[in-house]
Short mmCIF file of C-alpha atoms in Angstrom, two decimals:
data_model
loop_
_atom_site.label_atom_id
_atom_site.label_comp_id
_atom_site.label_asym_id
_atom_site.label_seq_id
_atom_site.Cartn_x
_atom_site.Cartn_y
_atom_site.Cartn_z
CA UNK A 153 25.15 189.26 143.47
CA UNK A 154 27.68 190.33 145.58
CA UNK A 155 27.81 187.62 148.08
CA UNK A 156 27.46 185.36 144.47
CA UNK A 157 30.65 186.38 143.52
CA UNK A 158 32.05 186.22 146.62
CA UNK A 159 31.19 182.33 147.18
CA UNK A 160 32.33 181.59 143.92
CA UNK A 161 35.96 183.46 144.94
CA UNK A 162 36.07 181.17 148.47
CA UNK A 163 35.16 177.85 146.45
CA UNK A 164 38.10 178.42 144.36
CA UNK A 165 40.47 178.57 147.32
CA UNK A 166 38.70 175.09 148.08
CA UNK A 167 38.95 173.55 144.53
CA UNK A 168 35.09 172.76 144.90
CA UNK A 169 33.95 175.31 141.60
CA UNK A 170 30.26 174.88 140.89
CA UNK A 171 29.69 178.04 138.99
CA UNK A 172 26.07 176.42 138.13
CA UNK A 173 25.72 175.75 141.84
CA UNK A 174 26.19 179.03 142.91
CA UNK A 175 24.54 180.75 140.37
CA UNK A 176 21.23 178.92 141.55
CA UNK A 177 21.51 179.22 144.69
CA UNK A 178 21.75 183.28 144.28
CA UNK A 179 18.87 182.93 142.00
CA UNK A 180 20.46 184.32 139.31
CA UNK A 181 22.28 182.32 135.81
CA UNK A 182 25.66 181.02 135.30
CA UNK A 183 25.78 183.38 132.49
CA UNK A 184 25.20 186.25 134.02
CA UNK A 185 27.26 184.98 136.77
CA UNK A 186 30.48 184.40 134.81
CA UNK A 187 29.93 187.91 132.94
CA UNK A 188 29.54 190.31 136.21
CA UNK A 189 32.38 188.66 137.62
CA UNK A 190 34.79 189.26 134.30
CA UNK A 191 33.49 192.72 134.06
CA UNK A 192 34.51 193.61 138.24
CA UNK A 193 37.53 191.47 138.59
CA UNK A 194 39.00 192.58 135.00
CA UNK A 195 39.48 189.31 133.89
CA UNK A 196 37.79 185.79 133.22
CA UNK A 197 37.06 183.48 135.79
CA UNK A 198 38.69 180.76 134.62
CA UNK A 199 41.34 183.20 133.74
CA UNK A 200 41.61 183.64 137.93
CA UNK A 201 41.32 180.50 138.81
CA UNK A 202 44.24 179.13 136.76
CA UNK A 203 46.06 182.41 138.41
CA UNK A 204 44.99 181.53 141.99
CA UNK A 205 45.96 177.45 141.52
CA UNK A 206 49.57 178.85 140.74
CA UNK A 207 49.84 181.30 142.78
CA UNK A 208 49.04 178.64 145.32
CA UNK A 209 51.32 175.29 143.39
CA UNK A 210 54.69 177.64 143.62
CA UNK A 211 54.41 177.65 146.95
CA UNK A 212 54.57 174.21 147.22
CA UNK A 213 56.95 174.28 144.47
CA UNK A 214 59.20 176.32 146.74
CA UNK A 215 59.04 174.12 149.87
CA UNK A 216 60.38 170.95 147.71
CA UNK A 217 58.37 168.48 149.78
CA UNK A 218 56.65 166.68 147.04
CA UNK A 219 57.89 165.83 143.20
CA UNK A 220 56.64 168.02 140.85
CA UNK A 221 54.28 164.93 139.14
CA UNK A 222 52.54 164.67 142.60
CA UNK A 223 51.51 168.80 142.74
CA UNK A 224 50.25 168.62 139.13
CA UNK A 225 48.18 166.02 140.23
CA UNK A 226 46.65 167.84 142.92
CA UNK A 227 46.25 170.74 141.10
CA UNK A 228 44.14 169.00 138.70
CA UNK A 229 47.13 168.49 135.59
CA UNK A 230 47.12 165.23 134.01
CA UNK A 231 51.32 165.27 133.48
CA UNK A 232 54.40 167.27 134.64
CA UNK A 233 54.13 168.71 131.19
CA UNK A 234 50.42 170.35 131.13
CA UNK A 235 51.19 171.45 135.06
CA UNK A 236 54.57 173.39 133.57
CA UNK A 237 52.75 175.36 130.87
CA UNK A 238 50.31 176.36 133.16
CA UNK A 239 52.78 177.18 135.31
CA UNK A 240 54.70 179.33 133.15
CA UNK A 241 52.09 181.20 132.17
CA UNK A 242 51.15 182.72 134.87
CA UNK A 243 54.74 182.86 136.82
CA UNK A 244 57.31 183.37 133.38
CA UNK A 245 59.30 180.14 134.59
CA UNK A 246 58.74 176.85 134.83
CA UNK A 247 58.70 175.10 137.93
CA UNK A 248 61.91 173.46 137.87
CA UNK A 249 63.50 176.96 137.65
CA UNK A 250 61.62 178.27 140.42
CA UNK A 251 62.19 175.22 142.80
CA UNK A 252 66.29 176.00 141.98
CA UNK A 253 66.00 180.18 141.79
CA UNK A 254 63.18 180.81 144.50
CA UNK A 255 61.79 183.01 141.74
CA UNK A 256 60.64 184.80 139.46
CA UNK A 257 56.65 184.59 141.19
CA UNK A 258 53.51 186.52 140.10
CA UNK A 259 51.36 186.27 142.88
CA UNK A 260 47.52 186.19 142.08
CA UNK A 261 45.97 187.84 145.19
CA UNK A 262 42.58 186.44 146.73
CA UNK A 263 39.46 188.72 144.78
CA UNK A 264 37.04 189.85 147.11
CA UNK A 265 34.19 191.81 145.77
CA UNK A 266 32.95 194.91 147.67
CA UNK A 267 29.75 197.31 146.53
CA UNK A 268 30.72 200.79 146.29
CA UNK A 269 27.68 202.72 146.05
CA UNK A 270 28.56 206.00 143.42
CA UNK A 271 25.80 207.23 140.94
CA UNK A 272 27.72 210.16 140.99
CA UNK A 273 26.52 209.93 136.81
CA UNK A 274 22.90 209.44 135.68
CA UNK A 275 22.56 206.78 133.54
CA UNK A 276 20.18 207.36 130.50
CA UNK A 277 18.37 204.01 130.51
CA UNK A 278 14.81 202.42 129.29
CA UNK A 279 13.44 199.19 129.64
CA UNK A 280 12.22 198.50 125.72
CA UNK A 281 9.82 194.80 125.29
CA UNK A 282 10.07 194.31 121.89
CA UNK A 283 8.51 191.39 119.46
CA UNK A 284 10.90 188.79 117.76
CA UNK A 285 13.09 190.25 115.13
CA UNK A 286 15.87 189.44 112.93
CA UNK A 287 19.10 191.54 112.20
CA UNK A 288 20.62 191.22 108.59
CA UNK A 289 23.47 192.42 107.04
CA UNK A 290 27.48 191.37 106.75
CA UNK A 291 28.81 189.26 109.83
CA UNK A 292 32.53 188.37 110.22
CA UNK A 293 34.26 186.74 113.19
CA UNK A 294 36.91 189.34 115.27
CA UNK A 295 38.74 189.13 118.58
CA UNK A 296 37.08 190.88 121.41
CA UNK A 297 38.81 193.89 122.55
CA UNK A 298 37.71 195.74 125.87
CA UNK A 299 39.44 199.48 125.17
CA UNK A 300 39.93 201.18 122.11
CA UNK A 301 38.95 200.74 118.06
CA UNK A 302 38.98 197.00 117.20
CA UNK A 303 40.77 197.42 114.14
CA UNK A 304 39.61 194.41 112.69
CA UNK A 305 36.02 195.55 113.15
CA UNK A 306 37.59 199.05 111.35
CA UNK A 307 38.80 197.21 108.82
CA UNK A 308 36.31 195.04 107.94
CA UNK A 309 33.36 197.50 107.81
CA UNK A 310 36.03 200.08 105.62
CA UNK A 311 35.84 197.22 103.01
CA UNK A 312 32.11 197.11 102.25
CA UNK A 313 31.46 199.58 99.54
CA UNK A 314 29.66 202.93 99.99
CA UNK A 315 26.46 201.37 98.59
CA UNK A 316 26.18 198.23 100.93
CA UNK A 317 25.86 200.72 103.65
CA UNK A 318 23.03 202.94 101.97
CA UNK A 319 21.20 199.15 100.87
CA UNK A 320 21.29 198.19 104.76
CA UNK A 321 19.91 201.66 105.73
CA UNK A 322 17.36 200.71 103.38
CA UNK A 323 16.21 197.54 105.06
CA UNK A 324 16.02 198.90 108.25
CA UNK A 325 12.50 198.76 109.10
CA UNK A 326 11.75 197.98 113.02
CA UNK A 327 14.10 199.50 116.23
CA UNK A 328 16.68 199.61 116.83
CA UNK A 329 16.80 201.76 113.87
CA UNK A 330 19.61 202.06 111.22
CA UNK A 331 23.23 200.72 110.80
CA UNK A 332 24.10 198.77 113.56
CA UNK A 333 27.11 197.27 115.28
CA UNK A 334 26.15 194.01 116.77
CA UNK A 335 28.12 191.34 118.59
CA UNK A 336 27.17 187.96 118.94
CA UNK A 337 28.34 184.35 120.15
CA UNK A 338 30.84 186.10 122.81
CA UNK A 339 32.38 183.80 125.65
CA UNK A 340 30.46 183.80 128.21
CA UNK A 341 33.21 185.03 130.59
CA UNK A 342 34.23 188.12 127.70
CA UNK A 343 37.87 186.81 128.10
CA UNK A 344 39.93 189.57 125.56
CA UNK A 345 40.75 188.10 122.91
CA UNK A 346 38.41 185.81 122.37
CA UNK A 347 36.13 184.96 119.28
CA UNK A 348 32.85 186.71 118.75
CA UNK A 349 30.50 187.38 115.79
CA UNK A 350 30.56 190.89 114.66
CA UNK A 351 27.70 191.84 112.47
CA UNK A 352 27.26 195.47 110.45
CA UNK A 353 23.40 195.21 109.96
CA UNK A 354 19.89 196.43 110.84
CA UNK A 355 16.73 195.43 112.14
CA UNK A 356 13.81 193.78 110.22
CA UNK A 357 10.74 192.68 111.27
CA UNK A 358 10.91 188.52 112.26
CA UNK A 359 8.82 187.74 108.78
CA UNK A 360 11.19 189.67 106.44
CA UNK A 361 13.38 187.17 104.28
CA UNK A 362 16.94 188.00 104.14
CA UNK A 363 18.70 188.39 101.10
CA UNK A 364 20.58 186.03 99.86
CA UNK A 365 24.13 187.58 99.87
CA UNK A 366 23.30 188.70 103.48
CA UNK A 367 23.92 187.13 106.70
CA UNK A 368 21.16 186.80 109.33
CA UNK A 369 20.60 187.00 113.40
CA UNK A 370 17.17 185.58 114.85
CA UNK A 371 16.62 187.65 117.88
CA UNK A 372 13.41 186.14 120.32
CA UNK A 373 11.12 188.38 121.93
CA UNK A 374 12.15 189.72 125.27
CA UNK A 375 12.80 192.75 126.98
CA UNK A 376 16.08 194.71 126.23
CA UNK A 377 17.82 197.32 128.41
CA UNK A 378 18.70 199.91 126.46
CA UNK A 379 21.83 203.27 127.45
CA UNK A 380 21.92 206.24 125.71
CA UNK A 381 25.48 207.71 125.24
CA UNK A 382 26.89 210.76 123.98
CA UNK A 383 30.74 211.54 123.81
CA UNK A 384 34.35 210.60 122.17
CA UNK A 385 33.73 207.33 120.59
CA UNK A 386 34.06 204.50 121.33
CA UNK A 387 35.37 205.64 124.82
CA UNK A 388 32.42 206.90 126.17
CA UNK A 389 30.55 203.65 124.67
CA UNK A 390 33.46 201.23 126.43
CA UNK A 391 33.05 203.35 129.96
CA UNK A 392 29.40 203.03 129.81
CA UNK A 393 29.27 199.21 128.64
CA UNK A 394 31.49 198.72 132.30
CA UNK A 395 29.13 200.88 134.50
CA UNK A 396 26.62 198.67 133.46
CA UNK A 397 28.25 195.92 135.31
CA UNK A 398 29.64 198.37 138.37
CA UNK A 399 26.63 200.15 138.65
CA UNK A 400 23.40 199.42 136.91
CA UNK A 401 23.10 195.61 136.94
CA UNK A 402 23.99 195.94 140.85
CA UNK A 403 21.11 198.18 141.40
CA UNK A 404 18.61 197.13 139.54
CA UNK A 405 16.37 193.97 139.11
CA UNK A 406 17.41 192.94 135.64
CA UNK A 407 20.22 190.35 134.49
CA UNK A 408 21.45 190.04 131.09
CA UNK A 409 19.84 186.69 129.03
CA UNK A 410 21.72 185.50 126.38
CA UNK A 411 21.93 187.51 123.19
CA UNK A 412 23.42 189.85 120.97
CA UNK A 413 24.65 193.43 122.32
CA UNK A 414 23.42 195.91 119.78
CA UNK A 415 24.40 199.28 119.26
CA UNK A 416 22.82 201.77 117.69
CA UNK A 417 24.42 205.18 116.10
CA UNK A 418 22.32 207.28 116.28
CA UNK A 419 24.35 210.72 115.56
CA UNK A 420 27.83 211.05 114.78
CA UNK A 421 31.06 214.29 114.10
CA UNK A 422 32.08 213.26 110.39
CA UNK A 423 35.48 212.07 111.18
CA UNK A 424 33.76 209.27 114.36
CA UNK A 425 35.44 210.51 116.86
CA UNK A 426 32.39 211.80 118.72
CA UNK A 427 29.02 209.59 118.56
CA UNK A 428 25.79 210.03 120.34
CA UNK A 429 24.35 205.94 121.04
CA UNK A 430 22.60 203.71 122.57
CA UNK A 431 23.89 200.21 123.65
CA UNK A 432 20.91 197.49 123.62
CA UNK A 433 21.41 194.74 125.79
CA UNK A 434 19.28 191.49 126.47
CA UNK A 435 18.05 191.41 129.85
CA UNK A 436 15.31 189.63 132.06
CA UNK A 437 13.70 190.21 135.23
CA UNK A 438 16.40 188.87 138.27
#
């Protein structure tokens, strides 16, 4: 996985990206791919990529060699205009500025991925197979944030009255047992920000009808990895949802299939801000 990433860093110093490509030839899924790298690097790879072109166009930029409509073209930009937004985002000028001032750049440096072997922290982890299920309840679409309370999420879960919560508990019938928070449809690279489903639910067996004020999840059979936190909440949660990517993925022989993330609260202090859990995620053999 390492060397993975790696390749996919040195094709995008030679504009030749074939994520799916790669992926193959490391035997592993663009999905998975794209997700390990936005977890280690901190950011999307398409997020670094557009970072890394710049970094590289204001050099030549700089030099004032070539128009400006001749670098957007071989950095991929239809028009002078696309290449300049681009452009700004990542530097805070536009490139006419920067060819007059010298400046302001934000260099992108090259990523290179290195395994640091720690383990200095058991993780708590089982391998669960379970049968196709379905997860019901209210679903909503948020932004994803990496650190802290999404306050959307807050606020739309304070808006369901007390007894939608005590009907869902009801439903529950198969594991992952009781309420659950469950994301679903994230980008594949997990760029913050970005749209995902957010659904506060349980889990039914795959023949129970939903109701009709209800949304529903159909979740295929397949084996799911499952971490058992306890701590402040949601950091603890957050910190272990990273180390799965730092640490567990990289030494284990499981990647993560598409699916939702589940998890499941499984104790809790009254006011939230401690929570024993345990995150579900869908994984198959590497």
């Amino acid at each position: 996985m390492i060397s993975a990433l790696n390749r996919l860093v040195d094709l995008v110093e030679e504009a030749e990206l074939d994520v799916t490509a790669v992926a193959k030839a490391a035997g592993t899924t663009e999905y998975h791919l794209r997700r390990m790298f936005s977890s280690l690097a901190g950011m999307p790879l398409s997020e670094y990529v557009r970072r890394r072109r710049m970094t590289v166009a204001a050099a030549d930029v700089v030099r004032g060699e070539d128009d400006l409509l001749g670098i957007a073209v071989r950095f991929g930009y239809g028009s002078t205009e696309a290449f300049g937004r681009a452009f700004r985002a990542v530097h805070g000028a536009g490139p006419g500025e920067v060819r007059r001032d010298g400046g302001p750049l934000r260099t992108q440096p090259q990523i290179r991925f290195r395994l640091t072997v720690e383990g200095s922290i058991p993780m708590d982890t089982r391998i669960a197979e379970r049968p196709a299920f379905r997860l019901v309840g209210h679903a909503t679409r948020v932004p994803l944030i990496h650190h802290g309370v999404n306050p959307h999420i807050q606020q739309f879960v304070a808006a369901l009255p007390a007894e939608a919560h005590a009907r869902l508990k009801a439903l529950s019938s198969t594991e992952p047992a009781g309420l659950l928070q469950i994301s679903d449809d994230v980008d594949q690279d997990a760029a913050e920000g970005t749209e995902l489903t957010y659904m506060h639910g349980v889990a039914v067996g795959a023949g129970t009808p939903a109701p009709d004020d209800l949304d529903a999840i159909e979740v295929p059979a397949g084996r799911w990895a499952v971490f058992r936190t306890a701590g402040p909440f949601p950091q603890t949660l957050q910190q272990a949802w990273a180390a799965t990517a730092t640490e567990w993925f990289p030494s284990n022989p499981w990647r993560l299939r598409p699916g939702p993330s589940i998890v499941a609260i499984l104790e809790r202090a009254a006011d939230f801000s401690t929570a024993t859990c345990e995150l579900w995620l869908p994984v198959e053999p590497a």
